[in-house]
Amino acid sequence: MRVKRRRRKRKLELLILSMTFLLLLSGFAFWQEVQSKENNATLHVSDAQNFPLNPVEEKLPDRTKEDNKEKTTPVSNINEKDNSETVKEKPQKKQEVKKNNSTEKNIEQKNVDQKQSNENNATNPNKVPTKKESINKAPQTNISKEDKVVYLTFDDGPEYFTIDILNLLDKYNAKATFFMLEPKMRQYPNVVREIVKRGHQVGMHSVTHDKNKFYASKESVVAEMMKGQQTLQNITGKKSSLMRVPYGSVPHMKPDYIEAVNNAGLKMWDWNIDSMDWKHTDGSFVNNVIHQINNFKKNDKKVILLHDRKTTLNYLENLLIYLSANGYKMEKLEVTHIPVQFGK
Ligand SMILES: [Zn+2]
């Protein structure tokens, strides 16, 4: 009987013990859960407060989503979205950083857009031009306009057919410069007058056009030019100081020769585009000139050498058509210009 009672008592004790243990266990688990929740909350706040510049890590998936949006959404929408997001525990600083990031991104995107739009005319594609720079660019476009000027020059005239050249030049609103031989001026004085009347430039190109006679001495050079100048003035009333020596200044115009013409008040012009029209009488000189214009590398006026010849007249219109169609202005040389010379 006693034994039975004792056994029952022990069973009861065991039951109570195990129930207490279970109770304790569940109590502990509950406490832990509560504790961990609290911990999480405090960690959140302190985390954000201590590292306000590094909130991106935990928001990584959201940011990428936003990044994609930023590429298409305008600024105001993004800001609206930022403001509409209700913030419970998230500290204000975190929001500000995000906002800053998105504006930064926006500027970047704008820069990219600007870069792309500037790519065509930008000198440095890595640099976004400022307002100041675009102002500085204005003269550059003027220079490129100046690049679109060519100076047609006709040597060895005038001739009986020079009027046809003048008519063609008029047709294409072109001005040119005529370096004329003194005997031919006397032969065709009316043509010389017509050249001046139509607004072209006139200059001298020697009397003899003979290498040996013309370059015999610096005095012979100056004398031939002065004779031409006088004849031109007699015919037109106009005194020109512009001149071109036969065959160009190299190699015959030595420094003392050049000094002599300068002292005589003459301005000696060579050329930098040689049509070779005297040789290419089939009209292929036109392509020759076009090729040289398109490959012109010098920072100088484009001075084209042509001749007052029938074979040049025959194909001249092709050149004028090309120049007009490609936006070139055809102008005459002026006394104020610094002459193009081989030696320089
Ligand atoms: Zn000549």
CSV table of C-alpha atoms and ligand atoms in Angstrom, one decimal:
chain,number,residue,atom,x,y,z
A,1,MET,CA,0.0,0.0,0.0
A,2,ARG,CA,2.8,2.4,0.9
A,3,VAL,CA,4.8,1.4,-2.0
A,4,LYS,CA,1.8,2.2,-4.3
A,5,ARG,CA,1.3,5.6,-2.7
A,6,ARG,CA,5.0,6.4,-3.1
A,7,ARG,CA,5.0,5.5,-6.7
A,8,ARG,CA,1.9,7.6,-7.4
A,9,LYS,CA,3.5,10.5,-5.6
A,10,ARG,CA,6.7,10.2,-7.6
A,11,LYS,CA,4.7,10.1,-10.9
A,12,LEU,CA,2.9,13.2,-9.8
A,13,GLU,CA,6.2,14.9,-8.9
A,14,LEU,CA,7.6,14.0,-12.3
A,15,LEU,CA,4.5,15.3,-14.1
A,16,ILE,CA,4.7,18.6,-12.2
A,17,LEU,CA,8.4,18.8,-12.9
A,18,SER,CA,8.1,18.2,-16.6
A,19,MET,CA,5.2,20.6,-16.8
A,20,THR,CA,7.2,23.3,-15.0
A,21,PHE,CA,10.1,22.7,-17.4
A,22,LEU,CA,7.8,23.0,-20.4
A,23,LEU,CA,6.4,26.1,-19.0
A,24,LEU,CA,9.8,27.6,-18.4
A,25,LEU,CA,10.9,26.6,-21.9
A,26,SER,CA,8.0,28.2,-23.6
A,27,GLY,CA,8.4,31.2,-21.4
A,28,PHE,CA,12.0,31.5,-22.4
A,29,ALA,CA,11.2,31.1,-26.1
A,30,PHE,CA,8.6,33.9,-25.9
A,31,TRP,CA,11.0,36.2,-24.0
A,32,GLN,CA,13.7,35.5,-26.7
A,33,GLU,CA,11.3,36.4,-29.4
A,34,VAL,CA,10.3,39.6,-27.8
A,35,GLN,CA,13.9,40.4,-27.1
A,36,SER,CA,15.0,39.8,-30.7
A,37,LYS,CA,12.1,42.0,-32.0
A,38,GLU,CA,13.2,44.9,-29.7
A,39,ASN,CA,16.8,44.4,-30.7
A,40,ASN,CA,15.9,44.6,-34.4
A,41,ALA,CA,14.1,47.8,-33.9
A,42,THR,CA,16.9,49.5,-32.0
A,43,LEU,CA,19.5,48.2,-34.4
A,44,HIS,CA,17.5,49.7,-37.3
A,45,VAL,CA,17.5,53.2,-35.8
A,46,SER,CA,21.0,53.2,-34.6
A,47,ASP,CA,22.3,51.7,-37.8
A,48,ALA,CA,20.8,54.5,-39.8
A,49,GLN,CA,21.9,57.2,-37.4
A,50,ASN,CA,25.5,56.0,-37.3
A,51,PHE,CA,25.9,55.2,-41.0
A,52,PRO,CA,23.6,57.6,-42.8
A,53,LEU,CA,25.8,57.6,-45.9
A,54,ASN,CA,25.5,53.9,-46.3
A,55,PRO,CA,21.9,53.1,-46.5
A,56,VAL,CA,22.1,51.7,-50.0
A,57,GLU,CA,23.2,48.2,-49.1
A,58,GLU,CA,20.0,47.1,-47.5
A,59,LYS,CA,17.9,48.9,-50.2
A,60,LEU,CA,19.8,47.5,-53.1
A,61,PRO,CA,16.9,45.9,-55.0
A,62,ASP,CA,14.8,49.0,-54.6
A,63,ARG,CA,17.5,51.3,-55.9
A,64,THR,CA,18.1,49.4,-59.1
A,65,LYS,CA,14.4,49.5,-59.7
A,66,GLU,CA,14.5,53.3,-59.2
A,67,ASP,CA,17.6,53.6,-61.3
A,68,ASN,CA,15.7,52.2,-64.2
A,69,LYS,CA,12.8,54.5,-63.6
A,70,GLU,CA,15.1,57.5,-63.4
A,71,LYS,CA,16.1,57.0,-67.0
A,72,THR,CA,12.6,57.7,-68.1
A,73,THR,CA,10.9,59.6,-65.3
A,74,PRO,CA,11.3,63.4,-65.1
A,75,VAL,CA,12.7,64.9,-61.9
A,76,SER,CA,9.4,66.1,-60.4
A,77,ASN,CA,7.9,62.6,-60.5
A,78,ILE,CA,10.8,61.1,-58.7
A,79,ASN,CA,10.6,63.8,-56.0
A,80,GLU,CA,6.9,63.2,-55.7
A,81,LYS,CA,7.5,59.6,-55.2
A,82,ASP,CA,10.1,60.2,-52.5
A,83,ASN,CA,7.7,62.4,-50.6
A,84,SER,CA,4.7,60.2,-50.9
A,85,GLU,CA,6.6,57.2,-49.4
A,86,THR,CA,5.4,57.1,-45.8
A,87,VAL,CA,8.3,56.6,-43.4
A,88,LYS,CA,7.8,55.0,-40.0
A,89,GLU,CA,11.0,54.0,-38.5
A,90,LYS,CA,13.2,55.1,-41.4
A,91,PRO,CA,15.2,58.1,-40.3
A,92,GLN,CA,14.9,61.3,-42.4
A,93,LYS,CA,18.7,61.3,-43.2
A,94,LYS,CA,18.3,58.1,-45.2
A,95,GLN,CA,15.7,59.8,-47.3
A,96,GLU,CA,17.8,62.8,-48.0
A,97,VAL,CA,20.7,60.7,-49.1
A,98,LYS,CA,18.4,58.8,-51.5
A,99,LYS,CA,17.1,62.1,-52.9
A,100,ASN,CA,20.6,63.4,-53.3
A,101,ASN,CA,21.6,60.2,-55.1
A,102,SER,CA,18.7,60.5,-57.5
A,103,THR,CA,19.4,64.1,-58.4
A,104,GLU,CA,23.0,63.2,-58.9
A,105,LYS,CA,21.9,60.4,-61.2
A,106,ASN,CA,19.6,62.8,-63.0
A,107,ILE,CA,22.5,65.2,-63.6
A,108,GLU,CA,24.5,62.4,-64.9
A,109,GLN,CA,21.7,61.4,-67.3
A,110,LYS,CA,21.4,65.0,-68.5
A,111,ASN,CA,25.1,65.1,-69.1
A,112,VAL,CA,24.9,61.9,-71.1
A,113,ASP,CA,22.1,63.4,-73.2
A,114,GLN,CA,24.0,66.6,-73.7
A,115,LYS,CA,27.1,64.6,-74.7
A,116,GLN,CA,25.1,62.8,-77.3
A,117,SER,CA,23.6,65.9,-78.7
A,118,ASN,CA,27.0,67.6,-78.9
A,119,GLU,CA,28.8,64.7,-80.4
A,120,ASN,CA,28.5,66.0,-83.9
A,121,ASN,CA,30.2,69.3,-83.4
A,122,ALA,CA,32.1,68.7,-80.1
A,123,THR,CA,35.8,69.0,-80.1
A,124,ASN,CA,36.2,67.0,-76.9
A,125,PRO,CA,33.4,64.4,-76.5
A,126,ASN,CA,34.4,63.7,-72.9
A,127,LYS,CA,33.7,67.3,-71.9
A,128,VAL,CA,30.3,68.8,-71.7
A,129,PRO,CA,30.5,72.3,-73.1
A,130,THR,CA,29.5,75.1,-70.9
A,131,LYS,CA,27.7,78.3,-71.9
A,132,LYS,CA,31.0,80.1,-72.0
A,133,GLU,CA,32.5,77.5,-74.3
A,134,SER,CA,29.6,77.7,-76.7
A,135,ILE,CA,30.2,81.4,-76.9
A,136,ASN,CA,33.8,80.8,-77.6
A,137,LYS,CA,32.8,78.4,-80.3
A,138,ALA,CA,31.0,81.2,-82.3
A,139,PRO,CA,34.2,82.5,-83.9
A,140,GLN,CA,35.1,79.0,-84.9
A,141,THR,CA,32.0,78.8,-87.0
A,142,ASN,CA,33.0,82.1,-88.5
A,143,ILE,CA,36.4,80.6,-89.4
A,144,SER,CA,34.7,77.7,-91.1
A,145,LYS,CA,32.7,80.2,-93.1
A,146,GLU,CA,35.9,81.9,-94.1
A,147,ASP,CA,37.1,78.4,-95.1
A,148,LYS,CA,34.2,78.4,-97.5
A,149,VAL,CA,35.8,81.1,-99.6
A,150,VAL,CA,37.9,80.5,-102.7
A,151,TYR,CA,39.9,83.0,-104.8
A,152,LEU,CA,39.8,82.3,-108.5
A,153,THR,CA,42.7,84.0,-110.3
A,154,PHE,CA,43.1,84.2,-114.1
A,155,ASP,CA,46.6,84.8,-115.5
A,156,ASP,CA,47.8,85.8,-119.0
A,157,GLY,CA,44.7,87.7,-120.2
A,158,PRO,CA,42.9,89.5,-121.3
A,159,GLU,CA,41.6,87.7,-124.5
A,160,TYR,CA,38.8,88.3,-126.9
A,161,PHE,CA,36.7,85.6,-125.1
A,162,THR,CA,37.3,87.0,-121.6
A,163,ILE,CA,33.8,88.5,-121.7
A,164,ASP,CA,32.4,84.9,-121.7
A,165,ILE,CA,34.4,84.2,-118.6
A,166,LEU,CA,32.9,87.4,-117.0
A,167,ASN,CA,29.4,86.3,-118.0
A,168,LEU,CA,29.9,82.9,-116.4
A,169,LEU,CA,31.3,84.5,-113.2
A,170,ASP,CA,28.2,86.8,-113.1
A,171,LYS,CA,25.9,83.8,-113.5
A,172,TYR,CA,27.3,82.2,-110.4
A,173,ASN,CA,27.7,85.5,-108.4
A,174,ALA,CA,31.5,85.0,-108.4
A,175,LYS,CA,34.2,87.5,-108.2
A,176,ALA,CA,37.7,86.8,-109.5
A,177,THR,CA,41.2,88.4,-109.9
A,178,PHE,CA,42.8,88.9,-113.3
A,179,PHE,CA,46.6,89.2,-113.5
A,180,MET,CA,47.1,90.6,-117.0
A,181,LEU,CA,49.9,91.0,-119.5
A,182,GLU,CA,50.7,94.6,-120.5
A,183,PRO,CA,50.6,94.1,-124.3
A,184,LYS,CA,47.2,92.3,-124.0
A,185,MET,CA,45.8,95.1,-121.9
A,186,ARG,CA,46.7,97.4,-124.7
A,187,GLN,CA,45.2,95.0,-127.3
A,188,TYR,CA,41.9,94.6,-125.4
A,189,PRO,CA,41.3,97.8,-123.4
A,190,ASN,CA,37.5,97.4,-123.5
A,191,VAL,CA,37.8,94.0,-121.9
A,192,VAL,CA,40.0,95.4,-119.2
A,193,ARG,CA,37.5,98.1,-118.5
A,194,GLU,CA,34.7,95.5,-118.5
A,195,ILE,CA,36.6,93.4,-115.9
A,196,VAL,CA,36.8,96.4,-113.6
A,197,LYS,CA,33.3,97.5,-114.3
A,198,ARG,CA,31.9,94.1,-113.2
A,199,GLY,CA,33.7,94.4,-109.9
A,200,HIS,CA,36.6,92.0,-110.3
A,201,GLN,CA,40.1,92.6,-109.2
A,202,VAL,CA,42.9,93.5,-111.6
A,203,GLY,CA,46.7,93.2,-111.3
A,204,MET,CA,49.9,93.0,-113.4
A,205,HIS,CA,51.6,89.9,-114.8
A,206,SER,CA,54.7,91.3,-116.6
A,207,VAL,CA,55.2,92.6,-120.1
A,208,THR,CA,57.3,89.9,-121.8
A,209,HIS,CA,56.4,86.8,-119.8
A,210,ASP,CA,59.8,85.7,-120.8
A,211,LYS,CA,61.8,84.0,-118.1
A,212,ASN,CA,65.2,85.3,-119.3
A,213,LYS,CA,64.1,88.8,-119.9
A,214,PHE,CA,61.8,89.2,-116.9
A,215,TYR,CA,64.1,87.7,-114.3
A,216,ALA,CA,67.3,89.3,-115.8
A,217,SER,CA,67.6,91.5,-112.8
A,218,LYS,CA,65.5,92.9,-109.9
A,219,GLU,CA,65.3,96.1,-111.9
A,220,SER,CA,63.8,94.3,-114.9
A,221,VAL,CA,61.2,92.7,-112.7
A,222,VAL,CA,60.2,96.0,-111.2
A,223,ALA,CA,60.3,97.8,-114.6
A,224,GLU,CA,57.9,95.3,-116.3
A,225,MET,CA,55.5,95.5,-113.4
A,226,MET,CA,55.5,99.3,-113.3
A,227,LYS,CA,54.9,99.5,-117.0
A,228,GLY,CA,51.9,97.2,-116.6
A,229,GLN,CA,50.7,99.3,-113.7
A,230,GLN,CA,50.8,102.4,-115.8
A,231,THR,CA,49.0,100.9,-118.8
A,232,LEU,CA,46.3,99.6,-116.5
A,233,GLN,CA,45.9,103.0,-114.9
A,234,ASN,CA,45.7,104.6,-118.4
A,235,ILE,CA,42.9,102.3,-119.4
A,236,THR,CA,40.8,102.1,-116.3
A,237,GLY,CA,41.9,105.1,-114.2
A,238,LYS,CA,42.6,102.6,-111.5
A,239,LYS,CA,46.1,102.0,-110.0
A,240,SER,CA,46.7,98.5,-108.8
A,241,SER,CA,49.5,97.3,-106.6
A,242,LEU,CA,48.7,93.6,-107.0
A,243,MET,CA,50.9,91.5,-109.2
A,244,ARG,CA,52.0,87.9,-110.0
A,245,VAL,CA,55.3,87.1,-111.5
A,246,PRO,CA,55.4,84.6,-114.5
A,247,TYR,CA,55.8,80.9,-113.4
A,248,GLY,CA,55.5,81.9,-109.7
A,249,SER,CA,58.0,83.3,-107.4
A,250,VAL,CA,60.1,80.2,-106.8
A,251,PRO,CA,62.9,79.8,-107.8
A,252,HIS,CA,63.6,83.1,-109.5
A,253,MET,CA,62.4,85.7,-107.0
A,254,LYS,CA,65.5,85.9,-104.7
A,255,PRO,CA,65.2,87.8,-101.4
A,256,ASP,CA,66.7,91.0,-103.0
A,257,TYR,CA,64.2,90.7,-105.9
A,258,ILE,CA,61.3,90.5,-103.4
A,259,GLU,CA,62.7,93.4,-101.5
A,260,ALA,CA,62.8,95.4,-104.7
A,261,VAL,CA,59.1,94.8,-105.5
A,262,ASN,CA,58.1,95.5,-102.0
A,263,ASN,CA,60.0,98.8,-102.1
A,264,ALA,CA,58.1,99.6,-105.3
A,265,GLY,CA,54.9,99.3,-103.3
A,266,LEU,CA,53.9,96.1,-105.1
A,267,LYS,CA,52.1,93.1,-103.5
A,268,MET,CA,53.3,89.8,-105.0
A,269,TRP,CA,50.8,86.9,-105.0
A,270,ASP,CA,51.5,83.3,-105.7
A,271,TRP,CA,48.8,80.5,-105.4
A,272,ASN,CA,48.3,77.4,-103.3
A,273,ILE,CA,45.9,75.5,-105.6
A,274,ASP,CA,47.3,74.8,-109.1
A,275,SER,CA,44.6,73.8,-111.6
A,276,MET,CA,47.2,72.9,-114.3
A,277,ASP,CA,44.5,74.0,-116.7
A,278,TRP,CA,47.2,74.8,-119.3
A,279,LYS,CA,48.1,71.1,-119.4
A,280,HIS,CA,44.6,69.5,-118.7
A,281,THR,CA,42.9,71.1,-121.7
A,282,ASP,CA,40.2,68.4,-121.7
A,283,GLY,CA,38.5,69.8,-118.6
A,284,SER,CA,40.1,67.4,-116.1
A,285,PHE,CA,41.6,70.4,-114.4
A,286,VAL,CA,38.2,70.9,-112.7
A,287,ASN,CA,38.5,67.7,-110.7
A,288,ASN,CA,42.1,68.5,-110.1
A,289,VAL,CA,41.0,71.8,-108.4
A,290,ILE,CA,38.1,70.1,-106.5
A,291,HIS,CA,40.5,67.4,-105.2
A,292,GLN,CA,42.9,70.1,-103.9
A,293,ILE,CA,40.1,72.1,-102.2
A,294,ASN,CA,38.8,69.0,-100.4
A,295,ASN,CA,42.3,68.1,-99.2
A,296,PHE,CA,43.3,71.6,-98.3
A,297,LYS,CA,45.3,71.5,-95.0
A,298,LYS,CA,46.8,74.9,-94.8
A,299,ASN,CA,45.4,77.6,-92.6
A,300,ASP,CA,45.4,80.1,-95.5
A,301,LYS,CA,43.3,81.5,-98.2
A,302,LYS,CA,42.5,79.2,-101.0
A,303,VAL,CA,44.0,80.9,-104.1
A,304,ILE,CA,43.3,79.0,-107.3
A,305,LEU,CA,45.6,79.4,-110.3
A,306,LEU,CA,43.7,79.4,-113.6
A,307,HIS,CA,44.5,80.9,-117.0
A,308,ASP,CA,42.5,83.1,-119.4
A,309,ARG,CA,42.4,80.4,-122.0
A,310,LYS,CA,39.7,79.0,-124.3
A,311,THR,CA,40.1,75.5,-123.0
A,312,THR,CA,39.7,76.8,-119.4
A,313,LEU,CA,36.6,78.7,-120.4
A,314,ASN,CA,35.1,75.6,-122.0
A,315,TYR,CA,35.0,73.8,-118.6
A,316,LEU,CA,34.9,76.6,-116.2
A,317,GLU,CA,31.2,76.3,-115.6
A,318,ASN,CA,31.6,72.8,-114.1
A,319,LEU,CA,33.9,74.3,-111.5
A,320,LEU,CA,31.6,77.1,-110.7
A,321,ILE,CA,28.6,74.7,-110.4
A,322,TYR,CA,30.6,72.6,-107.9
A,323,LEU,CA,31.7,75.5,-105.8
A,324,SER,CA,28.2,77.1,-105.7
A,325,ALA,CA,26.6,73.8,-104.9
A,326,ASN,CA,29.0,73.2,-102.0
A,327,GLY,CA,28.5,76.6,-100.5
A,328,TYR,CA,31.8,78.2,-101.5
A,329,LYS,CA,31.9,81.9,-102.0
A,330,MET,CA,34.1,83.1,-104.8
A,331,GLU,CA,35.8,86.4,-103.9
A,332,LYS,CA,38.5,88.7,-105.3
A,333,LEU,CA,41.8,89.4,-103.7
A,334,GLU,CA,42.2,92.7,-101.9
A,335,VAL,CA,45.1,95.0,-101.2
A,336,THR,CA,44.5,94.6,-97.5
A,337,HIS,CA,45.1,90.8,-97.7
A,338,ILE,CA,48.4,89.3,-96.7
A,339,PRO,CA,49.5,87.7,-100.0
A,340,VAL,CA,50.0,84.0,-100.4
A,341,GLN,CA,53.6,83.4,-101.4
A,342,PHE,CA,55.6,80.2,-101.9
A,343,GLY,CA,58.5,81.3,-99.8
A,344,LYS,CA,56.4,81.9,-96.7
B,1,ZN,ZN,51.5,83.5,-116.8
